[in-house]
One Martini backbone bead per residue (centre of mass of N, CA, C, O) as a GRO file, in nm:
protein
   90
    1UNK     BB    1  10.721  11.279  11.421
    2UNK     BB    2  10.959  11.318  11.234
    3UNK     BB    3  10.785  11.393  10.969
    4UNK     BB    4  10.626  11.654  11.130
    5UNK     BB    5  10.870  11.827  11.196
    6UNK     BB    6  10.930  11.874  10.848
    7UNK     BB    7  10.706  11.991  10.816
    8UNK     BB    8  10.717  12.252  10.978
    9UNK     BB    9  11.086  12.331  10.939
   10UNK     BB   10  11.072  12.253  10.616
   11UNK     BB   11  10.943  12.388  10.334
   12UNK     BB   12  11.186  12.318  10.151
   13UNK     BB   13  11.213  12.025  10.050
   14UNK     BB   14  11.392  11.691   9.972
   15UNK     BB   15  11.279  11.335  10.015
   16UNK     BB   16  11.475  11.028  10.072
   17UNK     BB   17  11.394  10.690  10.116
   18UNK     BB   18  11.464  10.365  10.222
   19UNK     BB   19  11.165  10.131  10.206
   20UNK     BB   20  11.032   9.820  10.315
   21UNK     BB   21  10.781   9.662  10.068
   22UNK     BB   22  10.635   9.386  10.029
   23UNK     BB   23  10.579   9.142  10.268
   24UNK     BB   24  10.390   8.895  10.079
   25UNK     BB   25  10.607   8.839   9.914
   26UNK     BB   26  10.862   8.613   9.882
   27UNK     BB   27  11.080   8.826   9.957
   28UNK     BB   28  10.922   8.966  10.208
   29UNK     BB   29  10.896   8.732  10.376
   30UNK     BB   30  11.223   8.683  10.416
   31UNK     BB   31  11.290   8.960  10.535
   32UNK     BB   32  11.151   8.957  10.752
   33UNK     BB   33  11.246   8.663  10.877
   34UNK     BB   34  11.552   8.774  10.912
   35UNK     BB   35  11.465   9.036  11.133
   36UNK     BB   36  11.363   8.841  11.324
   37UNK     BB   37  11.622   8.642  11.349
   38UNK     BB   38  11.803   8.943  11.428
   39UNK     BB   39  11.607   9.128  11.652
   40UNK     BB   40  11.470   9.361  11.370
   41UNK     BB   41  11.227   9.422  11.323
   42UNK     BB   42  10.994   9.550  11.138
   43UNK     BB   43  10.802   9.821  11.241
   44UNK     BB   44  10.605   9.927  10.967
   45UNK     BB   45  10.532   9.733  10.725
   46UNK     BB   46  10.255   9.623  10.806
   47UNK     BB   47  10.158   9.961  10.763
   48UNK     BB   48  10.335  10.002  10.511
   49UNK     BB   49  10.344   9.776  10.240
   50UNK     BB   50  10.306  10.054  10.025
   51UNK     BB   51  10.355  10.302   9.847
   52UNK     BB   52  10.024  10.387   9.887
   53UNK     BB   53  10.091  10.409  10.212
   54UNK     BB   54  10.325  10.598  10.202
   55UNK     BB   55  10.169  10.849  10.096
   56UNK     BB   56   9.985  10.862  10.322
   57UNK     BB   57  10.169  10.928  10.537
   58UNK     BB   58  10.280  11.196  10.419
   59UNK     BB   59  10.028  11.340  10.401
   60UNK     BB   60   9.947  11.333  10.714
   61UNK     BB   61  10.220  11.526  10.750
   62UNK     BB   62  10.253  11.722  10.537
   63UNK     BB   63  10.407  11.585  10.268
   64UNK     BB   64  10.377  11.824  10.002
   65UNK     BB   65  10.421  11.669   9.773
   66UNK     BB   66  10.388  11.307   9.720
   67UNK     BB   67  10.579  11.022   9.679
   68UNK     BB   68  10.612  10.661   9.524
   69UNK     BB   69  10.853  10.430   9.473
   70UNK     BB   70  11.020  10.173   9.347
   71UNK     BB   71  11.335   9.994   9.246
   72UNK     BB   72  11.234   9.903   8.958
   73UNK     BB   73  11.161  10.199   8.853
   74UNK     BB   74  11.400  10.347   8.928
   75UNK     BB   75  11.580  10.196   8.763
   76UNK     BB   76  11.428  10.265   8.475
   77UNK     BB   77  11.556  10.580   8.486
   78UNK     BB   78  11.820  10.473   8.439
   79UNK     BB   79  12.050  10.442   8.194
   80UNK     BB   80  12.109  10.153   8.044
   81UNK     BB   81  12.437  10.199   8.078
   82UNK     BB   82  12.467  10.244   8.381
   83UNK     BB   83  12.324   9.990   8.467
   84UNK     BB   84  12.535   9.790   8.314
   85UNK     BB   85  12.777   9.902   8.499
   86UNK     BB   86  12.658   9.869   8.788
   87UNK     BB   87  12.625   9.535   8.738
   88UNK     BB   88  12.885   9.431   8.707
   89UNK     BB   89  12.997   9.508   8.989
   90UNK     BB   90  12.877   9.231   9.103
   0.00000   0.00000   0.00000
């Protein structure tokens, strides 16, 4: 319903958020269960689990146009030079 009510009265804006997706595989499977071991279980990802089902998310709330990416696709998209400086600092 939050999603709902931004697009009602919010008629131009841009929203990110980091969202959980891709359960089933190794690092999903480890999250999850995580989760469910600190009495937080992630109440959505099972019904989103992928970026193509987050973008049908928003478009049935009327927030379009729609985009969704991994942090992946993202990493990739910031100059390689900002990147090796932020992985250093780890």
């Amino acid at each position: 319903s939050l999603l709902r009510w931004i697009a009602s009265q919010i008629h131009r804006s841009f929203l990110a958020w980091y969202e959980q997706v891709e359960p089933v595989d190794g690092f999903g499977r480890v999250m999850c269960q995580h989760f469910v071991q600190m009495q937080s279980a992630l109440q959505s990802i099972h019904t989103y689990p992928d970026t193509e089902s987050q973008v049908r998310r928003l478009m049935t709330c009327d927030l379009l146009p729609a985009h969704a990416i991994n942090m992946n696709t993202l990493l990739e998209l910031v100059p390689l030079d900002i990147r090796r400086q932020v992985f250093s600092l780890e």
